[in-house]
Amino acid sequence: MSCNDALLIVENGCVRYQHAESYALNHVSLTFQRGEFVCILGKTGAGKSTFIRTLNGLQALTEGNITYNGRSFQTLDREGLRRQRKKMGMIFQHHQLIPRLTVLQNVYTGLFGSRSTIRNMAGLFDESEKRLVRDVVEQVELLPHLNKRVDLLSGGQRQRVGIARALAQSPDVFLGDEPVASLDPGTANRIFQLLRRLHEERNLLTIINVHDVKLAKRYASRIVALKEGRVVFDDRPEALTGEIEDMLYES
Amino acid sequence: MTEFDVRKFSQFNNMIDFLSNWFPFNTSVLPSMLKASLVTLGMAFLGSFAGLLVALPVSLLAAKNTAGPFYGAVRIGLSFVRSIPEIVLGLMFLTIVGPGPFAATIAIIVHNASVLSKLIAELIEAADKGPQEAMKAVGARPLIGALFSIFPQIWPNVLSHYFYRFEVAIRTSLMLGLVGGGGIGQQLFVHFKTFQYQTVAVDVMLIMIIVIVVDFLGSRVRQNVM
Ligand SMILES: Nc1ncnc2c1ncn2[C@@H]1O[C@H](COP(=O)(O)OP(=O)(O)OP(=O)(O)O)[C@@H](O)[C@H]1O
Ligand SMILES: [Mg+2]
């Protein structure tokens, strides 16, 4: 693939939190293309969350730059960043759904970025938006629970609501910050199967943090490993040897 | 300091004499006193509810995580208003708009708006950050993000605070009645001053009923919204 296919480019990305002595993210340069399913590995504190949050601007880089769809984050103000972000769906470890609202209501919030404040406030949705929301709920197999409050769902179901909310954004990019870390292995596998299927159907760029190496090897097309904020591995899953794994997780 | 003196209770039979004057109840005033009770209830409800309506947007400006650049000013303004006793607010509005329930209601609105703004602002600050971050991640504008990610989680607590303020507002509107704010409080004061103890008895009974009923309704509502 040529460089023109690059969807998301990180150049010399650094993050240094206030009062921190070292870099949480240390001169990271990576290029991501559409169609890649990337898993980010690294032990706790390696900078995975920091990295994933810089990709949609939830966390600003303190040095370096990110370019998404040919637009540099550096040149964007808050509103400009918001516009970029609305095409990047994100799922979280603790799903971060809105409690007390139903599955349907939570999925509707995925549309908020692309609609006017007035229409959002009034809860006005046109037919195509209603269809879109129903479709994505169907894709995550939650139609039977459409009007259930999300606090009454199981962990796996909640994560599927999180995925549906991100899908409602009609995203080009899917970001995940340890989305299966609180789920049992079976459920985690099913969530990854779902993500992989959606990824292929929609030809997305998917970048997900995981701490389970087996999951990464099984589903990723590319694995990036971080250690102390630096990229120490970036290759196809087959290239990740036991020795590299040991190096990653040693203390 | 409070002139506490047990000996003052020695005239205990005076109290019994006094209470015996309350009987029999003067039931002929019941209809008009019921009406006065409704006025009191109305003052308390309208006052606290309008206070809530004002407090909802103001609280967003008074919470650290949603406030704009005027956070400090809003906080100071709210503290200032809150520090004025309701009775002073009442006397102030009574002189501005004249005696009656209207002045009392405005005083209750102003006081409750400032109290509820602070309480709700604290709920907003303590709300789970997760959903707020998720709304940021979907690209929602800050106002929409705040409205949808914060209010659904704090709504039961907001209602619970509101009902408590409503209960307090009933006591306040009784008190404001004493200084000319209308309603059953004012009637009680007049009947007392004119020694119509059998009517006072009716007033007191009605007041107790109102307080008990609102208390009960409040706890029911609190249970149901959780
Ligand atoms: N908001 C913050 N303020 C200061 N330091 C932070 C902040 N967030 C993270 N850090 C620090 O930055 C480093 C990287 O943290 P990060 O959360 O990105 O790691 P991680 O790989 O996601 O870890 P985990 O697997 O535990 O989630 C850590 O040393 C952490 O203590
Ligand atoms: Mg993390």
PDB file of N, CA and C in Angstrom, chain A residues 10-75:
ATOM      1  N   VAL A  10       0.395   9.213  12.948  1.00  0.00           N
ATOM      2  CA  VAL A  10       0.943   9.816  14.166  1.00  0.00           C
ATOM      3  C   VAL A  10       2.419  10.069  13.921  1.00  0.00           C
ATOM      4  N   GLU A  11       2.830  11.322  14.097  1.00  0.00           N
ATOM      5  CA  GLU A  11       4.233  11.653  13.882  1.00  0.00           C
ATOM      6  C   GLU A  11       4.844  12.165  15.175  1.00  0.00           C
ATOM      7  N   ASN A  12       5.832  11.435  15.666  1.00  0.00           N
ATOM      8  CA  ASN A  12       6.550  11.883  16.865  1.00  0.00           C
ATOM      9  C   ASN A  12       5.642  12.222  18.032  1.00  0.00           C
ATOM     10  N   GLY A  13       4.563  11.435  18.165  1.00  0.00           N
ATOM     11  CA  GLY A  13       3.574  11.748  19.198  1.00  0.00           C
ATOM     12  C   GLY A  13       4.120  11.575  20.611  1.00  0.00           C
ATOM     13  N   CYS A  14       4.027  12.628  21.393  1.00  0.00           N
ATOM     14  CA  CYS A  14       4.454  12.571  22.789  1.00  0.00           C
ATOM     15  C   CYS A  14       3.340  13.092  23.682  1.00  0.00           C
ATOM     16  N   VAL A  15       3.207  12.444  24.826  1.00  0.00           N
ATOM     17  CA  VAL A  15       2.325  12.973  25.859  1.00  0.00           C
ATOM     18  C   VAL A  15       3.095  12.950  27.161  1.00  0.00           C
ATOM     19  N   ARG A  16       3.099  14.090  27.810  1.00  0.00           N
ATOM     20  CA  ARG A  16       3.721  14.173  29.120  1.00  0.00           C
ATOM     21  C   ARG A  16       2.687  14.817  30.027  1.00  0.00           C
ATOM     22  N   TYR A  17       2.156  14.037  30.947  1.00  0.00           N
ATOM     23  CA  TYR A  17       1.125  14.584  31.821  1.00  0.00           C
ATOM     24  C   TYR A  17       1.732  15.609  32.755  1.00  0.00           C
ATOM     25  N   GLN A  18       0.898  16.524  33.225  1.00  0.00           N
ATOM     26  CA  GLN A  18       1.358  17.546  34.152  1.00  0.00           C
ATOM     27  C   GLN A  18       2.003  16.903  35.368  1.00  0.00           C
ATOM     28  N   HIS A  19       3.096  17.444  35.787  1.00  0.00           N
ATOM     29  CA  HIS A  19       3.826  16.992  36.980  1.00  0.00           C
ATOM     30  C   HIS A  19       4.442  15.598  36.811  1.00  0.00           C
ATOM     31  N   ALA A  20       4.282  14.978  35.631  1.00  0.00           N
ATOM     32  CA  ALA A  20       4.881  13.654  35.445  1.00  0.00           C
ATOM     33  C   ALA A  20       6.349  13.825  35.061  1.00  0.00           C
ATOM     34  N   GLU A  21       7.170  12.903  35.537  1.00  0.00           N
ATOM     35  CA  GLU A  21       8.590  13.031  35.245  1.00  0.00           C
ATOM     36  C   GLU A  21       8.950  12.460  33.885  1.00  0.00           C
ATOM     37  N   SER A  22       8.196  11.421  33.477  1.00  0.00           N
ATOM     38  CA  SER A  22       8.534  10.807  32.198  1.00  0.00           C
ATOM     39  C   SER A  22       7.365  10.906  31.227  1.00  0.00           C
ATOM     40  N   TYR A  23       7.657  10.542  30.001  1.00  0.00           N
ATOM     41  CA  TYR A  23       6.643  10.568  28.959  1.00  0.00           C
ATOM     42  C   TYR A  23       5.681   9.387  29.111  1.00  0.00           C
ATOM     43  N   ALA A  24       4.365   9.646  29.024  1.00  0.00           N
ATOM     44  CA  ALA A  24       3.400   8.552  28.965  1.00  0.00           C
ATOM     45  C   ALA A  24       3.405   7.983  27.541  1.00  0.00           C
ATOM     46  N   LEU A  25       3.720   8.865  26.593  1.00  0.00           N
ATOM     47  CA  LEU A  25       3.849   8.465  25.196  1.00  0.00           C
ATOM     48  C   LEU A  25       5.109   9.153  24.688  1.00  0.00           C
ATOM     49  N   ASN A  26       6.014   8.347  24.132  1.00  0.00           N
ATOM     50  CA  ASN A  26       7.358   8.859  23.896  1.00  0.00           C
ATOM     51  C   ASN A  26       7.740   8.743  22.420  1.00  0.00           C
ATOM     52  N   HIS A  27       7.588   9.862  21.699  1.00  0.00           N
ATOM     53  CA  HIS A  27       7.969   9.911  20.284  1.00  0.00           C
ATOM     54  C   HIS A  27       7.470   8.711  19.488  1.00  0.00           C
ATOM     55  N   VAL A  28       6.180   8.595  19.417  1.00  0.00           N
ATOM     56  CA  VAL A  28       5.558   7.485  18.688  1.00  0.00           C
ATOM     57  C   VAL A  28       5.227   7.932  17.266  1.00  0.00           C
ATOM     58  N   SER A  29       5.701   7.175  16.297  1.00  0.00           N
ATOM     59  CA  SER A  29       5.346   7.448  14.907  1.00  0.00           C
ATOM     60  C   SER A  29       4.739   6.199  14.300  1.00  0.00           C
ATOM     61  N   LEU A  30       3.501   6.296  13.876  1.00  0.00           N
ATOM     62  CA  LEU A  30       2.803   5.151  13.305  1.00  0.00           C
ATOM     63  C   LEU A  30       1.867   5.628  12.201  1.00  0.00           C
ATOM     64  N   THR A  31       1.681   4.779  11.207  1.00  0.00           N
ATOM     65  CA  THR A  31       0.754   5.103  10.130  1.00  0.00           C
ATOM     66  C   THR A  31      -0.274   3.984  10.015  1.00  0.00           C
ATOM     67  N   PHE A  32      -1.524   4.355   9.960  1.00  0.00           N
ATOM     68  CA  PHE A  32      -2.595   3.341   9.895  1.00  0.00           C
ATOM     69  C   PHE A  32      -3.416   3.510   8.620  1.00  0.00           C
ATOM     70  N   GLN A  33      -3.730   2.351   8.030  1.00  0.00           N
ATOM     71  CA  GLN A  33      -4.542   2.374   6.822  1.00  0.00           C
ATOM     72  C   GLN A  33      -5.935   1.805   7.071  1.00  0.00           C
ATOM     73  N   ARG A  34      -6.856   2.216   6.218  1.00  0.00           N
ATOM     74  CA  ARG A  34      -8.168   1.603   6.211  1.00  0.00           C
ATOM     75  C   ARG A  34      -8.024   0.094   6.036  1.00  0.00           C
ATOM     76  N   GLY A  35      -8.857  -0.684   6.714  1.00  0.00           N
ATOM     77  CA  GLY A  35      -8.812  -2.129   6.557  1.00  0.00           C
ATOM     78  C   GLY A  35      -7.904  -2.824   7.551  1.00  0.00           C
ATOM     79  N   GLU A  36      -7.103  -2.059   8.252  1.00  0.00           N
ATOM     80  CA  GLU A  36      -6.234  -2.683   9.255  1.00  0.00           C
ATOM     81  C   GLU A  36      -6.998  -2.912  10.550  1.00  0.00           C
ATOM     82  N   PHE A  37      -6.756  -4.064  11.159  1.00  0.00           N
ATOM     83  CA  PHE A  37      -7.321  -4.362  12.472  1.00  0.00           C
ATOM     84  C   PHE A  37      -6.125  -4.451  13.419  1.00  0.00           C
ATOM     85  N   VAL A  38      -5.914  -3.362  14.152  1.00  0.00           N
ATOM     86  CA  VAL A  38      -4.696  -3.251  14.954  1.00  0.00           C
ATOM     87  C   VAL A  38      -5.005  -3.504  16.420  1.00  0.00           C
ATOM     88  N   CYS A  39      -4.195  -4.351  17.050  1.00  0.00           N
ATOM     89  CA  CYS A  39      -4.313  -4.493  18.490  1.00  0.00           C
ATOM     90  C   CYS A  39      -3.077  -3.883  19.135  1.00  0.00           C
ATOM     91  N   ILE A  40      -3.295  -3.112  20.189  1.00  0.00           N
ATOM     92  CA  ILE A  40      -2.193  -2.496  20.925  1.00  0.00           C
ATOM     93  C   ILE A  40      -1.963  -3.300  22.195  1.00  0.00           C
ATOM     94  N   LEU A  41      -0.742  -3.767  22.369  1.00  0.00           N
ATOM     95  CA  LEU A  41      -0.395  -4.530  23.566  1.00  0.00           C
ATOM     96  C   LEU A  41       0.557  -3.723  24.439  1.00  0.00           C
ATOM     97  N   GLY A  42       0.674  -4.158  25.651  1.00  0.00           N
ATOM     98  CA  GLY A  42       1.597  -3.488  26.578  1.00  0.00           C
ATOM     99  C   GLY A  42       1.106  -3.708  27.981  1.00  0.00           C
ATOM    100  N   LYS A  43       2.065  -3.765  28.915  1.00  0.00           N
ATOM    101  CA  LYS A  43       1.622  -4.032  30.281  1.00  0.00           C
ATOM    102  C   LYS A  43       1.033  -2.755  30.886  1.00  0.00           C
ATOM    103  N   THR A  44       0.513  -2.895  32.070  1.00  0.00           N
ATOM    104  CA  THR A  44      -0.172  -1.750  32.676  1.00  0.00           C
ATOM    105  C   THR A  44       0.763  -0.551  32.813  1.00  0.00           C
ATOM    106  N   GLY A  45       0.262   0.612  32.430  1.00  0.00           N
ATOM    107  CA  GLY A  45       1.068   1.831  32.506  1.00  0.00           C
ATOM    108  C   GLY A  45       1.940   2.061  31.281  1.00  0.00           C
ATOM    109  N   ALA A  46       1.849   1.179  30.272  1.00  0.00           N
ATOM    110  CA  ALA A  46       2.705   1.291  29.091  1.00  0.00           C
ATOM    111  C   ALA A  46       2.315   2.466  28.203  1.00  0.00           C
ATOM    112  N   GLY A  47       1.084   2.965  28.397  1.00  0.00           N
ATOM    113  CA  GLY A  47       0.648   4.113  27.593  1.00  0.00           C
ATOM    114  C   GLY A  47      -0.434   3.786  26.570  1.00  0.00           C
ATOM    115  N   LYS A  48      -1.044   2.606  26.702  1.00  0.00           N
ATOM    116  CA  LYS A  48      -2.064   2.201  25.722  1.00  0.00           C
ATOM    117  C   LYS A  48      -3.265   3.148  25.714  1.00  0.00           C
ATOM    118  N   SER A  49      -3.808   3.400  26.910  1.00  0.00           N
ATOM    119  CA  SER A  49      -4.981   4.286  26.969  1.00  0.00           C
ATOM    120  C   SER A  49      -4.616   5.681  26.486  1.00  0.00           C
ATOM    121  N   THR A  50      -3.487   6.156  26.928  1.00  0.00           N
ATOM    122  CA  THR A  50      -3.035   7.479  26.504  1.00  0.00           C
ATOM    123  C   THR A  50      -2.970   7.539  24.978  1.00  0.00           C
ATOM    124  N   PHE A  51      -2.374   6.517  24.389  1.00  0.00           N
ATOM    125  CA  PHE A  51      -2.231   6.495  22.934  1.00  0.00           C
ATOM    126  C   PHE A  51      -3.584   6.514  22.231  1.00  0.00           C
ATOM    127  N   ILE A  52      -4.476   5.624  22.649  1.00  0.00           N
ATOM    128  CA  ILE A  52      -5.758   5.511  21.951  1.00  0.00           C
ATOM    129  C   ILE A  52      -6.553   6.811  22.092  1.00  0.00           C
ATOM    130  N   ARG A  53      -6.396   7.474  23.243  1.00  0.00           N
ATOM    131  CA  ARG A  53      -7.141   8.714  23.460  1.00  0.00           C
ATOM    132  C   ARG A  53      -6.570   9.898  22.688  1.00  0.00           C
ATOM    133  N   THR A  54      -5.314   9.793  22.285  1.00  0.00           N
ATOM    134  CA  THR A  54      -4.780  10.877  21.455  1.00  0.00           C
ATOM    135  C   THR A  54      -5.335  10.773  20.029  1.00  0.00           C
ATOM    136  N   LEU A  55      -5.713   9.565  19.628  1.00  0.00           N
ATOM    137  CA  LEU A  55      -6.099   9.350  18.229  1.00  0.00           C
ATOM    138  C   LEU A  55      -7.379  10.094  17.861  1.00  0.00           C
ATOM    139  N   ASN A  56      -8.282  10.280  18.831  1.00  0.00           N
ATOM    140  CA  ASN A  56      -9.468  11.081  18.516  1.00  0.00           C
ATOM    141  C   ASN A  56      -9.456  12.410  19.276  1.00  0.00           C
ATOM    142  N   GLY A  57      -8.287  12.761  19.785  1.00  0.00           N
ATOM    143  CA  GLY A  57      -8.150  14.082  20.390  1.00  0.00           C
ATOM    144  C   GLY A  57      -8.744  14.215  21.781  1.00  0.00           C
ATOM    145  N   LEU A  58      -9.146  13.105  22.413  1.00  0.00           N
ATOM    146  CA  LEU A  58      -9.601  13.211  23.802  1.00  0.00           C
ATOM    147  C   LEU A  58      -8.425  13.633  24.675  1.00  0.00           C
ATOM    148  N   GLN A  59      -7.242  13.215  24.249  1.00  0.00           N
ATOM    149  CA  GLN A  59      -6.007  13.622  24.928  1.00  0.00           C
ATOM    150  C   GLN A  59      -5.139  14.346  23.902  1.00  0.00           C
ATOM    151  N   ALA A  60      -4.714  15.543  24.217  1.00  0.00           N
ATOM    152  CA  ALA A  60      -3.886  16.288  23.270  1.00  0.00           C
ATOM    153  C   ALA A  60      -2.434  15.820  23.364  1.00  0.00           C
ATOM    154  N   LEU A  61      -1.759  15.811  22.223  1.00  0.00           N
ATOM    155  CA  LEU A  61      -0.323  15.533  22.234  1.00  0.00           C
ATOM    156  C   LEU A  61       0.396  16.742  22.808  1.00  0.00           C
ATOM    157  N   THR A  62       1.464  16.497  23.565  1.00  0.00           N
ATOM    158  CA  THR A  62       2.249  17.643  24.029  1.00  0.00           C
ATOM    159  C   THR A  62       3.364  17.975  23.033  1.00  0.00           C
ATOM    160  N   GLU A  63       3.726  16.993  22.219  1.00  0.00           N
ATOM    161  CA  GLU A  63       4.632  17.234  21.092  1.00  0.00           C
ATOM    162  C   GLU A  63       4.179  16.341  19.953  1.00  0.00           C
ATOM    163  N   GLY A  64       4.589  16.694  18.737  1.00  0.00           N
ATOM    164  CA  GLY A  64       4.264  15.857  17.599  1.00  0.00           C
ATOM    165  C   GLY A  64       2.910  16.204  17.012  1.00  0.00           C
ATOM    166  N   ASN A  65       2.472  15.366  16.081  1.00  0.00           N
ATOM    167  CA  ASN A  65       1.234  15.702  15.385  1.00  0.00           C
ATOM    168  C   ASN A  65       0.479  14.448  14.946  1.00  0.00           C
ATOM    169  N   ILE A  66      -0.839  14.615  14.795  1.00  0.00           N
ATOM    170  CA  ILE A  66      -1.677  13.543  14.270  1.00  0.00           C
ATOM    171  C   ILE A  66      -2.414  14.078  13.055  1.00  0.00           C
ATOM    172  N   THR A  67      -2.444  13.283  12.015  1.00  0.00           N
ATOM    173  CA  THR A  67      -3.186  13.672  10.817  1.00  0.00           C
ATOM    174  C   THR A  67      -4.252  12.627  10.549  1.00  0.00           C
ATOM    175  N   TYR A  68      -5.486  13.075  10.421  1.00  0.00           N
ATOM    176  CA  TYR A  68      -6.587  12.153  10.160  1.00  0.00           C
ATOM    177  C   TYR A  68      -7.285  12.618   8.901  1.00  0.00           C
ATOM    178  N   ASN A  69      -7.421  11.724   7.930  1.00  0.00           N
ATOM    179  CA  ASN A  69      -8.096  12.071   6.692  1.00  0.00           C
ATOM    180  C   ASN A  69      -7.469  13.286   6.022  1.00  0.00           C
ATOM    181  N   GLY A  70      -6.154  13.387   6.148  1.00  0.00           N
ATOM    182  CA  GLY A  70      -5.466  14.509   5.520  1.00  0.00           C
ATOM    183  C   GLY A  70      -5.521  15.808   6.309  1.00  0.00           C
ATOM    184  N   ARG A  71      -6.126  15.777   7.509  1.00  0.00           N
ATOM    185  CA  ARG A  71      -6.212  17.004   8.312  1.00  0.00           C
ATOM    186  C   ARG A  71      -5.364  16.884   9.563  1.00  0.00           C
ATOM    187  N   SER A  72      -4.554  17.878   9.774  1.00  0.00           N
ATOM    188  CA  SER A  72      -3.667  17.838  10.929  1.00  0.00           C
ATOM    189  C   SER A  72      -4.397  18.364  12.165  1.00  0.00           C
ATOM    190  N   PHE A  73      -4.322  17.599  13.258  1.00  0.00           N
ATOM    191  CA  PHE A  73      -4.984  18.011  14.504  1.00  0.00           C
ATOM    192  C   PHE A  73      -4.433  19.338  15.005  1.00  0.00           C
ATOM    193  N   GLN A  74      -3.157  19.586  14.701  1.00  0.00           N
ATOM    194  CA  GLN A  74      -2.519  20.806  15.190  1.00  0.00           C
ATOM    195  C   GLN A  74      -3.221  22.059  14.715  1.00  0.00           C
ATOM    196  N   THR A  75      -3.775  21.973  13.505  1.00  0.00           N
ATOM    197  CA  THR A  75      -4.381  23.166  12.925  1.00  0.00           C
ATOM    198  C   THR A  75      -5.834  23.343  13.365  1.00  0.00           C
TER     199      THR A  75
END
